[in-house]
Amino acid sequence: MVILSVDYGDARTGIAVCDRLQLLASPVTVINQSYEPKVIAEINELVKKHGAEKIVVGLPKNMDGTQGERALKCTAFAEKLQVETGVETVMWDERLTTVSAHRALNVTNVTGKKRKEIVDAVSAVMILEDYLASKK
């Protein structure tokens, strides 16, 4: 089953996808858009293009496990995404994925503008990898 993951943000939204065997998660793109209906439309196109059968949306919980304003916004976004795409959409705890993505980019020496362009897609990969690991 192909799964698409989403790291939803106010200005940028990272997208990743796994192969049908769920062995490899790869970055797809970063959607540089703040208008939610356009973000959903672009994700819908990517779902069709990649044949995704499930969508995993990052849930930015607080460090104590509670859900703040951002988590509620992401949950509402995921609900709209499921209605629009018709694809099962699940939430996945994404605590520290952006920090981990920055660390990974440090190791590979990606800096400046290039880092800003890809960090959200790397975060989406990490969300998807965590989700896939939990299913094994």
Coordinates of N, CA, C and O in Angstrom, one line a residue, residues 13-113:
T13 N 4.3 23.1 3.5 CA 3.8 21.8 3.8 C 4.6 20.7 3.1 O 4.7 20.7 1.9
G14 N 5.3 19.9 4.0 CA 6.2 18.9 3.4 C 5.4 17.6 3.1 O 4.5 17.2 3.8
I15 N 5.8 17.0 2.0 CA 5.1 15.8 1.5 C 6.1 14.7 1.3 O 7.2 14.9 0.7
A16 N 5.8 13.5 1.7 CA 6.7 12.3 1.5 C 5.7 11.1 1.1 O 4.5 11.2 1.3
V17 N 6.3 10.1 0.5 CA 5.6 8.9 0.1 C 6.4 7.7 0.2 O 7.7 7.8 0.2
C18 N 5.8 6.6 0.5 CA 6.5 5.3 0.5 C 6.2 4.5 -0.7 O 5.2 4.7 -1.3
D19 N 7.1 3.5 -0.9 CA 6.8 2.5 -2.0 C 5.7 1.6 -1.6 O 5.3 1.5 -0.4
R20 N 5.3 0.8 -2.5 CA 4.1 -0.1 -2.3 C 4.4 -1.2 -1.2 O 3.6 -1.6 -0.5
L21 N 5.7 -1.6 -1.1 CA 6.1 -2.5 -0.1 C 6.4 -1.9 1.3 O 6.7 -2.6 2.3
Q22 N 6.3 -0.6 1.4 CA 6.5 0.2 2.6 C 7.9 0.0 3.2 O 8.0 0.0 4.4
L23 N 8.8 -0.1 2.3 CA 10.2 -0.2 2.7 C 11.0 1.1 2.8 O 11.9 1.3 3.5
L24 N 10.6 2.0 1.9 CA 11.4 3.2 1.7 C 10.4 4.4 1.6 O 9.5 4.5 0.8
A25 N 10.7 5.4 2.5 CA 10.0 6.7 2.5 C 10.9 7.7 1.8 O 12.0 7.8 2.1
S26 N 10.3 8.4 0.9 CA 11.1 9.4 0.1 C 10.4 10.8 0.1 O 9.1 10.8 0.0
P27 N 11.2 11.8 0.1 CA 10.6 13.2 0.0 C 10.0 13.4 -1.4 O 10.5 12.9 -2.3
V28 N 8.8 14.1 -1.4 CA 8.2 14.3 -2.7 C 8.4 15.8 -3.1 O 8.9 16.2 -4.1
T29 N 7.9 16.7 -2.2 CA 7.9 18.1 -2.4 C 7.6 18.9 -1.2 O 7.2 18.3 -0.2
V30 N 7.8 20.2 -1.3 CA 7.3 21.1 -0.3 C 6.3 22.0 -1.0 O 6.6 22.6 -2.0
I31 N 5.1 22.1 -0.5 CA 4.1 23.0 -1.0 C 4.2 24.4 -0.3 O 4.0 24.5 0.9
N32 N 4.6 25.3 -1.1 CA 4.8 26.7 -0.6 C 3.5 27.5 -0.8 O 3.4 28.2 -1.7
Q33 N 2.6 27.3 0.2 CA 1.3 27.8 0.0 C 0.7 27.9 1.4 O 0.8 27.0 2.2
S34 N 0.0 29.1 1.7 CA -0.6 29.2 3.0 C -2.1 29.1 2.9 O -2.8 28.9 4.0
Y35 N -2.7 29.2 1.8 CA -4.2 29.1 1.6 C -4.6 27.6 1.6 O -4.3 26.9 0.7
E36 N -5.2 27.2 2.7 CA -5.6 25.8 3.0 C -6.3 25.1 1.8 O -5.9 24.0 1.5
P37 N -7.3 25.7 1.2 CA -7.9 25.0 0.1 C -7.0 24.7 -1.1 O -7.1 23.6 -1.7
K38 N -6.0 25.5 -1.3 CA -5.0 25.2 -2.4 C -4.0 24.1 -1.9 O -3.6 23.3 -2.7
V39 N -3.7 24.1 -0.7 CA -2.8 23.1 -0.1 C -3.5 21.7 -0.3 O -2.9 20.7 -0.8
I40 N -4.8 21.7 0.1 CA -5.6 20.4 0.0 C -5.7 20.0 -1.5 O -5.5 18.8 -1.8
A41 N -5.9 20.9 -2.4 CA -6.0 20.6 -3.8 C -4.7 20.0 -4.3 O -4.7 19.0 -5.1
E42 N -3.6 20.6 -3.9 CA -2.3 20.1 -4.4 C -2.0 18.7 -3.8 O -1.5 17.8 -4.5
I43 N -2.4 18.5 -2.5 CA -2.2 17.2 -2.0 C -3.1 16.1 -2.7 O -2.7 15.0 -2.9
N44 N -4.3 16.5 -3.0 CA -5.2 15.7 -3.7 C -4.6 15.2 -5.0 O -4.7 14.0 -5.4
E45 N -4.0 16.1 -5.7 CA -3.3 15.8 -7.0 C -2.2 14.8 -6.8 O -2.0 13.9 -7.5
L46 N -1.4 15.0 -5.7 CA -0.3 14.1 -5.4 C -0.8 12.7 -5.0 O -0.2 11.7 -5.3
V47 N -1.9 12.7 -4.2 CA -2.5 11.4 -3.9 C -2.8 10.6 -5.1 O -2.5 9.4 -5.3
K48 N -3.4 11.3 -6.1 CA -3.8 10.6 -7.4 C -2.6 10.2 -8.1 O -2.5 9.1 -8.6
K49 N -1.6 11.1 -8.2 CA -0.4 10.8 -9.0 C 0.4 9.6 -8.5 O 0.9 8.8 -9.2
H50 N 0.5 9.5 -7.1 CA 1.3 8.4 -6.5 C 0.4 7.2 -6.2 O 0.9 6.2 -5.7
G51 N -0.9 7.3 -6.4 CA -1.8 6.2 -6.0 C -1.8 5.9 -4.5 O -2.0 4.7 -4.1
A52 N -1.8 6.9 -3.7 CA -1.8 6.7 -2.3 C -3.1 6.2 -1.8 O -4.2 6.6 -2.2
E53 N -3.0 5.2 -0.9 CA -4.2 4.6 -0.3 C -4.4 5.0 1.1 O -5.4 4.6 1.7
K54 N -3.5 5.7 1.7 CA -3.6 6.2 3.1 C -2.8 7.5 3.1 O -1.7 7.6 2.5
I55 N -3.2 8.4 4.0 CA -2.5 9.7 4.3 C -2.2 9.7 5.8 O -3.1 9.5 6.6
V56 N -1.0 10.0 6.1 CA -0.6 10.2 7.5 C -0.2 11.7 7.7 O 0.7 12.2 7.0
V57 N -0.9 12.3 8.6 CA -0.7 13.7 8.8 C 0.0 13.9 10.2 O -0.5 13.3 11.2
G58 N 1.1 14.6 10.2 CA 1.8 14.9 11.5 C 0.9 15.6 12.5 O 0.3 16.6 12.2
L59 N 1.0 15.1 13.7 CA 0.2 15.7 14.8 C 1.2 16.3 15.8 O 1.9 15.6 16.5
P60 N 1.3 17.7 15.8 CA 2.3 18.3 16.7 C 1.9 18.5 18.1 O 1.5 19.5 18.5
K61 N 2.0 17.4 18.9 CA 1.7 17.4 20.3 C 2.7 18.2 21.0 O 3.8 18.4 20.6
N62 N 2.3 18.7 22.2 CA 3.2 19.4 23.1 C 4.1 18.3 23.7 O 3.7 17.1 23.7
M63 N 5.2 18.7 24.3 CA 6.1 17.7 24.8 C 5.5 16.9 26.0 O 5.9 15.8 26.2
D64 N 4.5 17.4 26.7 CA 3.9 16.7 27.7 C 2.7 15.8 27.2 O 2.0 15.2 28.0
G65 N 2.6 15.7 25.9 CA 1.6 14.8 25.3 C 0.2 15.5 25.0 O -0.6 14.9 24.4
T66 N 0.0 16.7 25.5 CA -1.2 17.4 25.3 C -1.3 18.0 23.9 O -0.3 18.1 23.2
Q67 N -2.5 18.3 23.5 CA -2.7 18.9 22.1 C -3.0 20.4 22.3 O -4.0 20.7 22.9
G68 N -2.2 21.2 21.7 CA -2.4 22.6 21.7 C -3.1 23.1 20.5 O -3.7 22.3 19.7
E69 N -3.1 24.4 20.3 CA -3.8 25.0 19.1 C -3.3 24.5 17.8 O -4.1 24.2 16.9
R70 N -2.0 24.3 17.6 CA -1.4 23.8 16.4 C -1.9 22.4 16.1 O -2.3 22.0 14.9
A71 N -2.0 21.5 17.1 CA -2.5 20.1 16.9 C -3.9 20.1 16.5 O -4.3 19.4 15.6
L72 N -4.7 21.0 17.1 CA -6.1 21.1 16.7 C -6.3 21.5 15.3 O -7.1 21.0 14.5
K73 N -5.4 22.5 14.9 CA -5.5 23.0 13.5 C -5.1 21.9 12.5 O -5.7 21.7 11.5
C74 N -4.1 21.1 12.9 CA -3.7 20.0 12.0 C -4.8 18.9 11.9 O -5.0 18.3 10.9
T75 N -5.4 18.6 13.0 CA -6.5 17.6 13.0 C -7.7 18.1 12.2 O -8.2 17.3 11.4
A76 N -8.0 19.3 12.2 CA -9.1 19.9 11.4 C -8.7 19.8 9.9 O -9.5 19.4 9.1
F77 N -7.4 20.1 9.6 CA -6.9 20.0 8.3 C -7.0 18.6 7.8 O -7.5 18.3 6.6
A78 N -6.6 17.6 8.6 CA -6.7 16.2 8.2 C -8.1 15.7 7.9 O -8.3 15.0 6.9
E79 N -9.0 16.2 8.7 CA -10.4 15.9 8.4 C -10.9 16.4 7.1 O -11.6 15.7 6.3
K80 N -10.5 17.6 6.8 CA -10.9 18.2 5.5 C -10.2 17.5 4.3 O -10.8 17.2 3.3
L81 N -9.0 17.1 4.6 CA -8.2 16.3 3.6 C -8.8 15.0 3.2 O -8.9 14.6 2.1
Q82 N -9.3 14.3 4.3 CA -9.9 13.0 4.1 C -11.2 13.2 3.3 O -11.5 12.4 2.4
V83 N -12.0 14.2 3.6 CA -13.2 14.4 2.8 C -12.9 14.7 1.4 O -13.6 14.2 0.5
E84 N -11.9 15.6 1.1 CA -11.6 16.0 -0.2 C -11.0 14.9 -1.1 O -11.3 14.7 -2.2
T85 N -10.1 14.1 -0.5 CA -9.4 13.0 -1.2 C -10.2 11.7 -1.2 O -10.0 10.9 -2.2
G86 N -11.0 11.5 -0.2 CA -11.7 10.2 -0.1 C -10.7 9.1 0.3 O -11.1 7.9 0.3
V87 N -9.6 9.5 0.8 CA -8.6 8.5 1.3 C -8.5 8.6 2.8 O -8.5 9.6 3.4
E88 N -8.4 7.4 3.4 CA -8.2 7.3 4.9 C -7.1 8.2 5.3 O -6.0 8.1 4.8
T89 N -7.3 9.0 6.3 CA -6.3 9.9 6.8 C -6.2 9.7 8.3 O -7.2 9.7 9.0
V90 N -4.9 9.4 8.8 CA -4.7 9.2 10.2 C -3.7 10.2 10.7 O -2.9 10.8 9.9
M91 N -3.7 10.5 12.0 CA -2.8 11.4 12.6 C -1.7 10.6 13.2 O -1.9 9.5 13.7
W92 N -0.5 11.2 13.2 CA 0.7 10.6 13.8 C 1.5 11.6 14.6 O 1.8 12.7 14.0
D93 N 1.9 11.3 15.8 CA 2.7 12.1 16.7 C 4.0 12.5 16.0 O 4.8 11.7 15.6
E94 N 4.2 13.8 15.8 CA 5.4 14.3 15.1 C 6.3 15.1 16.0 O 7.2 15.8 15.5
R95 N 6.2 14.9 17.3 CA 7.1 15.6 18.2 C 8.5 15.4 17.8 O 9.0 14.3 17.6
L96 N 9.2 16.5 17.7 CA 10.7 16.6 17.4 C 11.1 16.2 16.0 O 12.3 16.1 15.7
T97 N 10.2 16.0 15.1 CA 10.6 15.6 13.7 C 11.3 16.8 13.1 O 12.3 16.5 12.3
T98 N 10.9 18.0 13.3 CA 11.6 19.1 12.6 C 13.0 19.3 13.2 O 13.9 19.5 12.5
V99 N 13.1 19.1 14.5 CA 14.5 19.1 15.1 C 15.3 18.0 14.5 O 16.5 18.2 14.2
S100 N 14.8 16.8 14.4 CA 15.5 15.7 13.8 C 15.9 15.9 12.4 O 17.0 15.6 11.9
A101 N 15.0 16.6 11.7 CA 15.2 16.9 10.2 C 16.4 17.9 10.1 O 17.3 17.7 9.3
H102 N 16.4 18.9 11.0 CA 17.5 19.8 11.0 C 18.8 19.1 11.3 O 19.9 19.4 10.7
R103 N 18.8 18.2 12.3 CA 20.0 17.5 12.6 C 20.5 16.6 11.5 O 21.7 16.6 11.2
A104 N 19.6 16.0 10.8 CA 20.0 15.2 9.6 C 20.6 16.1 8.5 O 21.5 15.7 7.9
L105 N 20.0 17.2 8.3 CA 20.5 18.1 7.3 C 21.9 18.7 7.8 O 22.7 19.0 6.9
N106 N 22.1 18.8 9.1 CA 23.5 19.2 9.6 C 24.5 18.2 9.2 O 25.6 18.6 8.7
V107 N 24.2 16.9 9.3 CA 25.1 15.9 9.0 C 25.5 15.9 7.6 O 26.6 15.6 7.2
T108 N 24.5 16.2 6.7 CA 24.7 16.2 5.3 C 25.2 17.5 4.8 O 25.3 17.7 3.6
N109 N 25.4 18.5 5.7 CA 25.9 19.8 5.4 C 25.0 20.6 4.5 O 25.5 21.4 3.7
V110 N 23.7 20.5 4.6 CA 22.8 21.3 3.9 C 22.5 22.5 4.7 O 22.0 22.4 5.8
T111 N 22.7 23.7 4.1 CA 22.5 24.9 4.9 C 21.8 25.9 4.1 O 21.5 25.8 2.9
G112 N 21.5 27.0 4.7 CA 20.9 28.2 4.1 C 19.5 28.0 3.4 O 18.7 27.3 3.9
K113 N 19.4 28.6 2.3 CA 18.2 28.6 1.5 C 17.7 27.1 1.1 O 16.6 26.8 1.2

